[in-house]
Coordinates of C-alpha atoms in Angstrom, one line a residue:
M1375 CA 1.8 37.3 -4.3
N1376 CA 4.2 34.7 -2.6
A1377 CA 5.4 32.0 -4.3
S1378 CA 4.3 29.1 -2.2
L1379 CA 1.2 30.6 -2.9
E1380 CA 0.7 30.3 -6.1
P1381 CA -0.3 26.7 -6.6
M1382 CA -3.1 27.3 -4.1
R1383 CA -4.0 30.3 -6.2
R1384 CA -4.1 28.7 -9.6
A1385 CA -5.7 25.5 -8.4
F1386 CA -8.3 27.5 -7.0
L1387 CA -8.6 29.8 -10.3
E1388 CA -9.0 26.6 -12.2
V1389 CA -11.7 25.1 -10.4
L1390 CA -13.8 28.4 -10.1
L1391 CA -13.5 28.5 -14.4
R1392 CA -14.7 25.8 -14.4
L1393 CA -17.7 26.3 -11.9
A1394 CA -18.7 29.6 -13.9
M1395 CA -18.7 27.4 -17.2
D1396 CA -21.6 25.4 -15.6
P1397 CA -24.2 27.6 -14.3
Q1398 CA -26.7 24.8 -13.7
R1399 CA -23.9 22.9 -11.1
M1400 CA -23.2 26.7 -9.2
L1401 CA -27.0 27.3 -9.0
A1402 CA -27.4 23.7 -7.8
A1403 CA -24.6 24.6 -5.1
G1404 CA -26.6 27.5 -4.3
S1405 CA -29.8 25.7 -3.5
D1406 CA -27.7 23.2 -1.8
V1407 CA -26.2 25.6 0.8
W1408 CA -29.8 26.9 1.7
E1409 CA -31.0 23.7 2.3
R1410 CA -28.2 22.9 4.8
S1411 CA -29.1 26.6 6.2
L1412 CA -32.8 25.5 6.6
R1413 CA -32.3 21.9 8.0
G1414 CA -30.0 23.2 11.2
G1415 CA -26.4 23.9 9.1
V1416 CA -24.4 20.5 10.3
P1417 CA -24.1 17.0 9.4
P1418 CA -25.2 14.6 12.4
E1419 CA -23.4 14.8 15.4
P1420 CA -20.1 12.8 15.4
A1421 CA -19.5 9.4 17.2
P1422 CA -18.3 9.6 21.2
S1423 CA -15.3 7.7 19.9
A1424 CA -14.5 10.5 17.1
P1425 CA -15.5 13.9 18.5
D1426 CA -14.5 17.0 16.9
R1427 CA -12.3 18.2 19.6
R1428 CA -12.2 22.2 18.2
F1429 CA -15.7 22.2 19.8
R1430 CA -15.6 20.2 23.1
D1431 CA -16.1 22.9 25.4
P1432 CA -19.8 22.4 26.4
A1433 CA -20.3 26.3 25.2
W1434 CA -20.2 25.7 22.0
R1435 CA -23.4 23.8 22.1
E1436 CA -24.9 25.2 25.5
Q1437 CA -25.0 28.6 24.5
P1438 CA -27.2 29.7 21.7
F1439 CA -24.6 32.2 20.0
F1440 CA -21.8 29.9 19.8
D1441 CA -23.9 27.0 18.8
G1442 CA -24.8 28.6 16.0
L1443 CA -21.6 30.0 14.7
R1444 CA -20.6 26.7 15.5
R1445 CA -23.5 25.5 12.9
A1446 CA -22.6 28.1 10.3
Y1447 CA -19.0 27.2 9.9
L1448 CA -19.6 23.4 9.6
T1449 CA -22.2 24.7 6.8
G1450 CA -19.7 26.6 5.1
A1451 CA -17.1 24.1 5.5
G1452 CA -18.9 21.1 4.4
W1453 CA -20.1 23.1 1.4
L1454 CA -17.0 25.0 0.2
E1455 CA -14.9 21.5 0.4
D1456 CA -18.0 19.3 -1.5
L1457 CA -18.3 21.5 -4.0
V1458 CA -14.5 22.1 -5.0
A1459 CA -14.6 18.3 -5.1
Q1460 CA -17.5 18.4 -7.7
A1461 CA -16.4 20.7 -10.5
P1462 CA -16.2 19.4 -13.7
G1463 CA -13.3 19.0 -15.9
V1464 CA -10.5 19.8 -13.7
D1465 CA -7.3 17.5 -14.2
R1466 CA -6.9 14.9 -11.5
H1467 CA -3.6 16.8 -9.8
T1468 CA -5.2 20.1 -10.1
A1469 CA -8.6 18.9 -8.4
H1470 CA -6.2 17.1 -5.7
Q1471 CA -4.6 20.6 -5.1
A1472 CA -8.3 22.3 -4.8
R1473 CA -9.8 19.7 -2.7
F1474 CA -6.4 19.8 -0.2
Y1475 CA -6.2 23.8 -0.2
A1476 CA -10.1 24.1 0.7
R1477 CA -9.3 21.9 3.4
Q1478 CA -6.7 24.3 4.7
L1479 CA -8.7 27.0 4.3
T1480 CA -11.7 25.5 6.3
D1481 CA -9.5 24.3 9.4
A1482 CA -7.7 27.9 9.1
L1483 CA -11.3 29.7 9.0
S1484 CA -12.8 27.3 12.2
P1485 CA -13.9 30.2 14.8
S1486 CA -11.9 28.2 17.6
N1487 CA -9.1 29.6 16.0
F1488 CA -10.1 33.3 16.5
P1489 CA -10.0 34.4 20.1
A1490 CA -13.0 36.7 20.5
L1491 CA -15.2 33.5 19.1
N1492 CA -13.8 30.7 21.4
P1493 CA -15.7 30.5 24.6
E1494 CA -13.1 28.6 26.0
V1495 CA -10.0 31.7 25.2
L1496 CA -13.0 34.1 26.4
R1497 CA -13.6 32.4 29.8
A1498 CA -9.6 31.5 30.4
A1499 CA -8.9 35.2 29.4
R1500 CA -11.5 36.5 32.2
E1501 CA -10.6 34.0 34.7
S1502 CA -7.2 35.0 34.8
H1503 CA -7.1 38.8 34.3
G1504 CA -6.0 38.8 30.3
L1505 CA -2.6 37.2 31.9
S1506 CA -3.6 33.8 29.5
L1507 CA -3.3 36.0 26.4
L1508 CA 0.0 37.6 27.6
K1509 CA 1.5 33.8 28.2
G1510 CA 0.7 33.0 25.0
L1511 CA 1.6 36.1 23.3
E1512 CA 5.1 35.5 25.0
A1513 CA 5.3 31.6 23.8
L1514 CA 4.2 32.7 20.3
C1515 CA 7.9 35.4 20.3
Q1516 CA 9.5 32.6 22.0
D1517 CA 8.5 30.0 19.4
L1518 CA 9.4 32.6 16.6
A1519 CA 12.6 32.7 17.9
R1520 CA 13.1 29.2 18.3
G1521 CA 12.7 29.1 14.5
Q1522 CA 14.7 32.2 13.5
G1523 CA 11.8 33.6 12.2
Q1524 CA 9.8 30.8 10.8
L1525 CA 7.1 29.9 13.8
A1526 CA 8.5 26.6 15.3
T1527 CA 5.3 25.7 17.5
R1528 CA 5.9 23.9 20.2
M1529 CA 4.0 20.5 20.3
T1530 CA 5.5 19.0 23.5
D1531 CA 7.1 19.6 26.5
R1532 CA 10.5 18.4 25.2
R1533 CA 12.1 19.1 28.4
T1534 CA 10.5 15.8 29.8
F1535 CA 12.5 13.8 27.5
R1536 CA 16.1 12.9 27.0
L1537 CA 17.8 10.5 24.7
G1538 CA 19.4 7.6 26.6
E1539 CA 17.6 8.6 29.2
N1540 CA 13.8 8.1 28.5
L1541 CA 14.4 7.9 24.9
A1542 CA 16.0 5.3 22.5
T1543 CA 17.3 3.8 25.8
T1544 CA 17.5 0.0 24.2
P1545 CA 21.2 -0.6 25.1
G1546 CA 23.6 -1.6 22.4
D1547 CA 26.3 0.3 20.7
V1548 CA 27.3 1.6 18.0
V1549 CA 29.9 -0.6 15.7
H1550 CA 30.5 1.0 12.5
E1551 CA 30.6 4.6 11.4
E1552 CA 30.4 6.1 7.9
R1553 CA 29.9 9.9 6.4
L1554 CA 26.4 9.1 6.2
F1555 CA 25.1 7.0 8.8
Q1556 CA 26.1 5.0 12.6
L1557 CA 25.5 1.2 12.7
I1558 CA 24.1 0.5 16.3
Q1559 CA 24.1 -3.4 17.3
Y1560 CA 21.7 -4.2 20.2
R1561 CA 22.7 -6.2 23.3
P1562 CA 21.1 -9.6 23.3
T1563 CA 18.8 -10.1 26.5
T1564 CA 18.2 -13.7 25.5
P1565 CA 21.0 -16.6 25.8
T1566 CA 20.4 -17.5 22.1
V1567 CA 19.2 -15.5 19.4
Y1568 CA 18.2 -16.4 15.3
R1569 CA 20.9 -17.5 12.8
Q1570 CA 19.8 -14.4 10.8
P1571 CA 20.4 -11.0 12.0
L1572 CA 17.9 -8.0 11.6
L1573 CA 18.8 -4.7 10.0
V1574 CA 16.6 -1.9 10.6
V1575 CA 16.6 0.7 8.1
P1576 CA 14.7 3.9 9.3
P1577 CA 13.5 7.0 7.7
W1578 CA 15.9 9.6 7.4
I1579 CA 13.1 12.3 7.6
N1580 CA 13.3 12.5 11.1
K1581 CA 15.3 10.1 13.2
F1582 CA 15.4 6.5 14.2
Y1583 CA 14.1 6.5 17.7
I1584 CA 10.4 6.4 16.5
L1585 CA 11.3 2.5 16.6
D1586 CA 13.1 3.0 20.0
L1587 CA 11.0 5.1 21.9
R1588 CA 10.2 4.2 25.5
P1589 CA 10.6 0.7 27.1
E1590 CA 7.1 0.2 27.0
N1591 CA 6.7 0.7 23.1
S1592 CA 10.0 0.2 21.5
F1593 CA 9.9 -1.9 18.7
V1594 CA 13.4 -2.4 19.1
R1595 CA 13.5 -3.7 22.3
W1596 CA 10.7 -5.9 21.7
A1597 CA 12.6 -7.5 18.5
V1598 CA 15.7 -8.0 21.2
E1599 CA 13.4 -10.0 23.6
R1600 CA 12.5 -12.3 21.3
G1601 CA 15.4 -13.5 20.1
Y1602 CA 16.6 -11.2 17.2
T1603 CA 20.1 -9.8 16.8
V1604 CA 19.0 -6.6 15.6
F1605 CA 21.2 -3.9 14.1
L1606 CA 19.9 -0.1 13.5
I1607 CA 21.0 2.3 11.2
S1608 CA 21.0 5.9 12.6
W1609 CA 21.4 8.5 9.4
V1610 CA 23.4 11.4 9.9
N1611 CA 21.8 15.1 10.1
P1612 CA 23.0 16.3 6.9
D1613 CA 24.1 20.0 6.2
E1614 CA 25.6 21.9 3.5
T1615 CA 28.6 19.6 3.5
H1616 CA 26.0 17.0 2.0
A1617 CA 24.5 19.1 -0.5
D1618 CA 25.6 16.7 -3.6
V1619 CA 24.5 13.4 -1.8
D1620 CA 22.2 11.8 -3.9
W1621 CA 19.8 9.0 -3.9
E1622 CA 22.1 6.5 -5.0
D1623 CA 24.4 7.4 -2.3
Y1624 CA 22.1 6.5 0.3
L1625 CA 22.1 3.4 -1.5
V1626 CA 25.5 2.3 -2.0
H1627 CA 26.8 4.3 0.8
G1628 CA 24.1 3.8 3.4
L1629 CA 22.0 0.8 3.0
I1630 CA 24.9 -1.5 0.8
A1631 CA 27.6 -0.6 3.3
A1632 CA 24.9 -1.5 6.3
L1633 CA 24.2 -4.8 4.9
E1634 CA 28.0 -5.7 4.7
A1635 CA 28.7 -4.3 7.8
V1636 CA 26.3 -6.1 9.7
S1637 CA 27.5 -9.4 7.5
R1638 CA 31.1 -9.1 9.1
A1639 CA 30.0 -8.5 12.3
T1640 CA 28.0 -11.8 12.5
G1641 CA 29.8 -13.7 10.0
E1642 CA 26.1 -14.7 8.5
E1643 CA 26.1 -14.6 4.5
R1644 CA 22.4 -13.1 4.2
V1645 CA 20.5 -10.4 6.3
S1646 CA 17.0 -10.1 7.1
T1647 CA 15.8 -6.8 6.7
L1648 CA 12.6 -4.4 8.4
S1649 CA 12.5 -0.5 7.0
Y1650 CA 10.0 2.3 7.3
C1651 CA 8.7 5.1 5.4
I1652 CA 11.3 6.6 3.2
G1653 CA 13.4 3.9 4.5
G1654 CA 11.6 1.1 2.7
T1655 CA 11.1 2.9 -0.3
L1656 CA 15.8 3.3 0.1
L1657 CA 14.9 -0.8 0.5
A1658 CA 12.9 -1.5 -2.1
S1659 CA 15.3 0.3 -4.6
G1660 CA 18.2 -1.6 -2.7
L1661 CA 16.2 -5.0 -3.4
A1662 CA 16.0 -4.2 -7.1
W1663 CA 19.5 -3.4 -7.5
L1664 CA 20.7 -6.2 -5.8
A1665 CA 18.5 -8.5 -7.9
A1666 CA 19.8 -7.3 -11.2
Q1667 CA 22.8 -8.2 -9.9
N1668 CA 22.0 -11.7 -8.4
D1669 CA 23.0 -10.8 -5.1
P1670 CA 21.0 -12.9 -2.8
L1671 CA 22.4 -10.5 0.1
V1672 CA 18.9 -9.6 1.8
A1673 CA 16.9 -12.8 3.0
S1674 CA 13.9 -11.4 3.5
A1675 CA 12.2 -7.6 3.6
T1676 CA 9.9 -6.1 5.5
L1677 CA 8.6 -2.6 4.6
L1678 CA 6.2 -0.7 7.1
T1679 CA 4.2 2.3 5.2
T1680 CA 6.4 1.8 2.4
Q1681 CA 5.3 3.4 -1.0
V1682 CA 7.1 2.4 -4.4
D1683 CA 4.4 3.2 -6.7
F1684 CA 3.6 7.1 -6.6
S1685 CA 0.8 7.2 -9.1
E1686 CA -1.3 8.1 -6.0
P1687 CA 0.7 9.4 -3.5
G1688 CA -2.2 10.9 -1.1
D1689 CA -2.0 14.7 0.0
L1690 CA 1.8 15.1 -0.3
G1691 CA 1.2 14.8 -4.2
A1692 CA -0.5 18.3 -3.8
F1693 CA 3.2 19.5 -3.4
V1694 CA 4.5 17.9 -6.4
D1695 CA 4.5 19.1 -9.5
A1696 CA 7.0 20.2 -12.4
P1697 CA 6.7 24.1 -11.0
Q1698 CA 7.2 23.5 -7.5
L1699 CA 9.7 21.1 -8.0
E1700 CA 11.8 23.7 -9.7
R1701 CA 10.6 26.6 -7.2
L1702 CA 12.0 23.7 -4.7
E1703 CA 15.2 22.8 -6.5
A1704 CA 16.1 26.1 -6.7
H1705 CA 15.7 27.3 -2.7
M1706 CA 17.5 23.8 -1.6
R1707 CA 20.4 25.1 -3.7
E1708 CA 21.1 27.8 -1.7
R1709 CA 22.2 26.6 1.4
G1710 CA 22.6 22.8 0.0
Y1711 CA 19.8 21.3 2.0
L1712 CA 16.0 21.5 2.6
E1713 CA 15.7 22.6 6.7
G1714 CA 13.7 20.2 8.7
L1715 CA 11.6 22.9 9.5
E1716 CA 10.1 23.0 6.7
M1717 CA 9.7 19.5 6.4
M1718 CA 8.1 19.0 9.8
T1719 CA 5.6 22.2 8.4
T1720 CA 4.5 20.2 5.4
F1721 CA 4.2 16.7 7.2
N1722 CA 2.0 18.8 9.9
L1723 CA -0.5 20.6 7.2
L1724 CA -1.5 17.4 5.6
R1725 CA -3.4 17.3 9.0
A1726 CA -3.9 21.1 10.3
K1727 CA -7.0 20.4 12.1
D1728 CA -5.1 17.9 14.1
L1729 CA -1.6 19.1 14.2
V1730 CA -1.4 22.9 13.7
W1731 CA -4.7 24.3 15.1
P1732 CA -4.6 22.6 18.2
F1733 CA -1.3 24.2 19.2
V1734 CA -2.3 27.6 18.3
V1735 CA -5.2 27.4 20.4
N1736 CA -3.5 25.9 23.2
N1737 CA -0.2 27.7 23.3
Y1738 CA -1.1 31.3 21.9
L1739 CA -4.9 31.4 22.7
L1740 CA -5.5 29.7 26.3
G1741 CA -1.5 30.2 27.1
R1742 CA -0.9 26.7 28.2
E1743 CA 2.0 24.7 28.2
P1744 CA 1.8 21.8 25.7
A1745 CA 1.2 17.9 27.5
P1746 CA 4.2 15.7 27.1
S1747 CA 4.3 12.7 24.4
D1748 CA 6.9 10.7 23.0
F1749 CA 5.8 10.4 19.8
L1750 CA 5.5 14.3 19.5
A1751 CA 9.1 14.4 20.8
W1752 CA 10.1 12.4 18.0
S1753 CA 8.3 14.6 15.6
T1754 CA 9.5 18.2 16.6
D1755 CA 12.9 16.7 16.4
P1756 CA 13.4 16.9 12.5
T1757 CA 16.4 16.4 10.3
R1758 CA 17.3 18.0 7.3
M1759 CA 17.4 16.6 3.9
P1760 CA 20.1 17.1 1.5
A1761 CA 19.6 19.0 -1.5
R1762 CA 20.2 16.6 -4.2
A1763 CA 18.5 12.9 -2.8
H1764 CA 15.3 15.2 -2.2
A1765 CA 15.5 16.3 -5.4
T1766 CA 16.1 12.9 -6.7
Y1767 CA 13.2 11.7 -4.7
L1768 CA 10.3 13.8 -5.6
R1769 CA 11.4 14.3 -8.7
E1770 CA 11.9 10.6 -10.2
L1771 CA 10.1 9.3 -7.9
Y1772 CA 7.0 11.1 -6.7
L1773 CA 6.5 13.3 -9.9
H1774 CA 8.0 10.6 -12.6
N1775 CA 7.1 7.1 -10.6
R1776 CA 10.0 5.9 -12.5
L1777 CA 10.9 3.3 -9.6
V1778 CA 8.2 1.0 -10.9
Q1779 CA 9.0 1.4 -14.1
P1780 CA 11.5 -1.4 -15.2
G1781 CA 14.9 -0.1 -16.0
A1782 CA 13.5 3.4 -16.0
L1783 CA 15.7 4.4 -12.9
S1784 CA 19.2 3.8 -12.7
L1785 CA 21.5 3.8 -9.6
A1786 CA 25.2 3.6 -9.5
G1787 CA 25.3 2.3 -12.8
V1788 CA 22.5 -0.5 -12.5
P1789 CA 18.6 -0.3 -13.5
L1790 CA 16.3 -1.3 -11.0
D1791 CA 13.6 -3.7 -11.8
L1792 CA 11.1 -4.3 -8.6
G1793 CA 9.4 -7.0 -11.0
R1794 CA 13.4 -9.2 -10.7
V1795 CA 12.6 -9.2 -6.6
K1796 CA 11.8 -12.4 -5.7
T1797 CA 12.8 -11.8 -1.7
P1798 CA 10.3 -12.6 0.4
L1799 CA 8.7 -9.5 1.6
Y1800 CA 6.4 -8.1 4.7
V1801 CA 4.4 -5.2 3.5
Q1802 CA 2.5 -3.3 5.8
A1803 CA 0.3 -0.6 5.5
C1804 CA -2.2 1.6 7.9
R1805 CA -5.6 1.9 7.0
E1806 CA -5.7 5.9 8.1
D1807 CA -2.2 6.9 7.3
H1808 CA -2.7 10.4 5.8
I1809 CA 1.8 10.0 4.2
A1810 CA 1.7 6.6 2.7
P1811 CA -2.2 6.1 2.2
F1812 CA -2.8 2.0 2.3
R1813 CA -4.2 1.9 -1.1
S1814 CA -0.8 3.2 -2.4
V1815 CA 0.9 0.8 -0.4
Y1816 CA -1.3 -1.9 -1.8
R1817 CA -0.9 -1.0 -5.5
G1818 CA 3.1 -0.8 -4.9
A1819 CA 2.9 -4.6 -3.5
R1820 CA 1.9 -5.8 -6.7
H1821 CA 4.9 -5.2 -8.2
Y1822 CA 7.2 -7.5 -7.0
R1823 CA 8.0 -11.1 -8.3
G1824 CA 8.6 -12.9 -4.8
P1825 CA 5.8 -14.1 -2.0
V1826 CA 4.5 -11.1 -0.5
R1827 CA 2.4 -11.0 2.7
F1828 CA 0.3 -7.8 3.3
V1829 CA -1.2 -6.7 6.4
L1830 CA -3.4 -3.7 7.0
A1831 CA -3.1 -2.1 10.7
G1832 CA -5.3 0.3 12.1
S1833 CA -4.8 4.0 13.0
G1834 CA -2.2 6.3 11.0
H1835 CA 1.3 7.0 9.8
V1836 CA 3.1 6.7 13.1
A1837 CA 0.3 5.1 15.6
G1838 CA 0.0 2.7 13.3
V1839 CA 2.8 1.2 13.3
I1840 CA 4.4 1.9 17.2
N1841 CA 1.5 -0.2 18.4
P1842 CA 2.8 -2.4 21.1
P1843 CA 0.9 -5.6 21.6
S1844 CA 0.7 -5.1 25.3
A1845 CA -1.2 -1.6 24.4
N1846 CA -4.2 -3.7 23.5
R1847 CA -5.2 -0.7 20.8
Y1848 CA -6.4 -0.7 17.3
R1849 CA -6.9 -3.5 15.0
Y1850 CA -5.3 -4.9 12.0
W1851 CA -6.4 -7.1 8.7
V1852 CA -4.4 -10.1 7.7
P1853 CA -5.4 -12.5 4.7
K1854 CA -8.3 -15.6 5.7
P1855 CA -6.3 -18.5 7.3
R1856 CA -4.5 -20.6 5.2
P1857 CA -4.5 -24.3 4.8
V1858 CA -2.2 -25.0 7.3
A1859 CA -1.8 -23.1 10.6
S1860 CA 1.7 -23.0 12.5
C1861 CA 4.3 -20.8 13.7
R1862 CA 8.0 -21.4 15.0
N1863 CA 8.3 -18.9 17.7
A1864 CA 5.9 -17.9 20.5
T1865 CA 4.5 -14.0 19.7
A1866 CA 3.9 -13.7 23.8
S1867 CA 7.1 -14.6 24.9
P1868 CA 10.7 -14.2 24.4
G1869 CA 11.5 -17.5 25.5
N1870 CA 14.2 -19.8 23.6
A1871 CA 12.5 -22.8 22.7
P1872 CA 9.7 -22.9 19.2
A1873 CA 6.2 -22.7 20.4
S1874 CA 3.0 -22.4 19.1
A1875 CA 2.0 -18.8 18.3
P1876 CA -1.7 -17.0 19.8
N1877 CA -2.7 -16.1 16.4
A1878 CA -1.7 -19.3 14.5
D1879 CA -5.1 -19.4 13.1
V1880 CA -4.5 -16.4 11.1
F1881 CA -0.8 -17.3 9.9
A1882 CA 0.3 -20.4 8.1
S1883 CA 3.8 -21.6 7.1
H1884 CA 4.9 -23.1 4.2
S1885 CA 8.6 -24.1 3.5
N1886 CA 10.8 -21.3 1.6
A1887 CA 10.6 -24.0 -1.4
A1888 CA 7.2 -23.9 -1.7
A1889 CA 7.1 -20.2 -0.9
S1890 CA 9.4 -19.7 -3.6
S1891 CA 7.1 -22.0 -6.1
L1892 CA 3.6 -21.6 -5.1
D1893 CA 3.9 -17.9 -3.7
A1894 CA 2.6 -19.0 -0.4
D1895 CA 3.2 -15.6 1.2
G1896 CA 0.4 -14.0 -0.8
I1897 CA 0.8 -12.5 -4.5
A1898 CA 1.2 -14.4 -6.9
P1899 CA 4.6 -13.9 -8.8
R1900 CA 4.8 -11.4 -12.1
G1901 CA 5.0 -13.6 -15.0
K1902 CA 4.3 -16.8 -13.4
T1903 CA 0.5 -16.9 -13.3
D1904 CA 1.2 -20.0 -15.3
V1905 CA 2.0 -22.0 -11.5
I1906 CA -2.4 -21.7 -10.8
A1907 CA -3.3 -22.7 -14.1
S1908 CA -0.2 -25.9 -14.2
T1909 CA -0.8 -27.0 -10.2
P1910 CA -4.4 -28.1 -10.0
D1911 CA -4.1 -29.7 -6.8
A1912 CA -3.5 -26.5 -5.0
S1913 CA -5.9 -24.5 -3.9
A1914 CA -6.0 -20.5 -4.6
S1915 CA -6.0 -19.7 -0.9
F1916 CA -2.6 -21.7 -1.1
V1917 CA -1.0 -20.6 -4.4
D1918 CA -2.5 -16.7 -3.6
A1919 CA -2.7 -16.7 0.3
D1920 CA -3.1 -13.3 0.6
G1921 CA -5.0 -12.5 -2.2
I1922 CA -3.3 -9.5 -4.2
A1923 CA -3.0 -11.7 -7.0
S1924 CA -6.9 -12.0 -7.1
H1925 CA -7.8 -8.8 -5.8
A1926 CA -6.9 -5.6 -8.2
D1927 CA -7.4 -3.1 -5.8
A1928 CA -7.1 -2.8 -1.6
D1929 CA -10.3 -2.2 -1.3
A1930 CA -11.5 -5.6 -2.6
W1931 CA -8.4 -7.0 -0.8
L1932 CA -9.7 -5.6 2.4
Q1933 CA -13.4 -7.0 1.9
D1934 CA -12.3 -10.2 2.4
A1935 CA -9.5 -9.7 4.5
E1936 CA -9.7 -10.9 8.3
E1937 CA -9.9 -8.4 11.1
H1938 CA -8.4 -9.0 14.5
P1939 CA -7.8 -7.0 17.2
G1940 CA -4.6 -5.6 18.7
S1941 CA -1.0 -5.3 17.0
W1942 CA 0.2 -6.6 13.7
W1943 CA 4.0 -7.2 15.9
T1944 CA 2.8 -10.2 16.4
D1945 CA 1.8 -11.5 13.5
W1946 CA 5.2 -9.9 12.1
E1947 CA 7.2 -12.2 14.1
C1948 CA 4.9 -15.1 13.4
W1949 CA 6.4 -14.6 9.9
Q1950 CA 10.1 -13.6 10.5
S1951 CA 10.8 -16.5 13.2
E1952 CA 10.3 -19.0 10.1
R1953 CA 12.9 -16.7 8.0
S1954 CA 15.4 -16.5 10.2
G1955 CA 17.1 -19.5 10.8
E1956 CA 17.6 -21.7 13.8
R1957 CA 18.9 -20.6 17.2
V1958 CA 22.4 -20.0 17.4
P1959 CA 24.2 -18.6 20.8
A1960 CA 23.8 -14.7 21.5
R1961 CA 26.0 -12.3 19.9
I1962 CA 27.5 -9.8 21.9
P1963 CA 28.6 -6.3 20.1
G1964 CA 32.2 -6.1 19.8
E1965 CA 32.9 -9.6 19.7
G1966 CA 32.0 -10.0 15.9
G1967 CA 33.5 -8.5 13.4
L1968 CA 33.6 -5.0 14.4
R1969 CA 34.7 -3.2 17.4
I1970 CA 32.4 -0.7 19.8
I1971 CA 32.9 3.3 18.8
E1972 CA 30.5 4.2 21.4
A1973 CA 27.4 3.6 23.1
A1974 CA 24.0 3.8 21.5
P1975 CA 22.0 6.0 21.1
G1976 CA 25.5 7.6 19.5
R1977 CA 26.6 11.2 18.0
Y1978 CA 24.6 11.4 15.2
V1979 CA 21.0 10.9 16.6
R1980 CA 21.6 13.9 19.1
S1981 CA 22.4 16.6 16.1
R1982 CA 19.8 19.0 16.3
I1983 CA 17.9 21.5 14.7
L1984 CA 15.5 23.5 16.9
P1985 CA 16.7 24.4 20.2
E1986 CA 14.7 22.5 23.4

């Protein structure tokens, strides 16, 4: 058997053995599937806001054969997934794997994925006299060629998008370059800017321009327009020459080097930071690394969909155990990196029903071109992962969870302890995130000593983050209002003068002194619970305004949180503006301590793995 299928075989075998040892449960399961079949076989139809797109064609309900097929499939799929989830005596990791692979199996076996069982495919083939199937076969061959033998399914028409033309178009310049990254400084659009510069630390899984897509949904452009001097790390797309690059290299020769370069460019001793996904995990490591040396270089930090506590890592945890890591490490040593297509496939499998099978049906069974999408153009532009750094990330953080164990992980000779981090933090999670589950992000937020504001956004790992206020989509949850409500900067317009924010009722600002002593930003500092007891005049809502200290888990926090429509960006701006200093004359790239190397988006981001 293929080694990649061994975890699935092992998990299913364990579940079957446990079920076989419980005949009563098996009898109940058989009775359950019979009852489901008798009552029509399907749960209540999904709400109109969340239909099952696999069965959107009217024939799935209007024609008895296809309606029965749909019902039988949904009955069997639901029964199998429930049965696997109820297996007794299975350890947590194996149970997680079994549920994950059961979902993969049921997603793959959907009748919509088979040409002879999908009414839309049959109709298209009949109307085109078979041409749709021939086009699909041609597309399949082209995608196999693109992936050099691996299936690289096109999820969007990338010819519609070009870096520097309609993606990553915010004006800026590369002002610093090292082996691991280029540093971009964006050009100001306001006469004055906040004194404190803002360094954006994106993930190196995929590329930075998720934060600078089209002008209308670019977070970078939005921040520049609001008076921030924005710098951004553009990571190199590694090859075999980066095989020995480790996690600490990304820290010392990546994050720290970029922070020091920003300081040189602006003349400021302290830098604000904003990070995303694995970039946030690196930033959290950096905060602990700096705290261990009493270095105040980072003034504030925003962690978007960032995990630091991997005790509940979500579906990616199904791929992380000692045997799988040993095979993966041996595989990566062959070339010195993990190929980007493999990483992309792994992420797509986490939501195969949405990110794998719809494109199989559309491209190969219906013979249609995929629709243009800026999000998918970005997600299908993957990067490689250096072998050593990726092994460290998976083994030390995912498997052993050492980042949250004081002193268990050392980088560049410095033991890390998140409990020493006093930097003001803005921690954002997404409610439907399948990569960094919000409960895991919340758990991680409880490890810091300093003030933390926790905010939960609607939607998933990407759409929940890239949600500009102008889109009027989704919603977000914040702690209930603080006793005093104000905001220095207008969130709706980029003017130079401070103004009250439209969401001021959900955000109250206090001085940095108050934040550091009373934890006005949220989490009561670890080891400082005596603050509440010794400050009887301060209400609990003031001391622990975000409620993380008083809510042991994310669900309890959410139950007490306040829901708001729209984008979390305005809440972040209110928080960040309070921590960015006074306004100073705008800074022009090249006029500070660093010279211009080339125009943004730079060379590093243009290195592609897959042909367009």
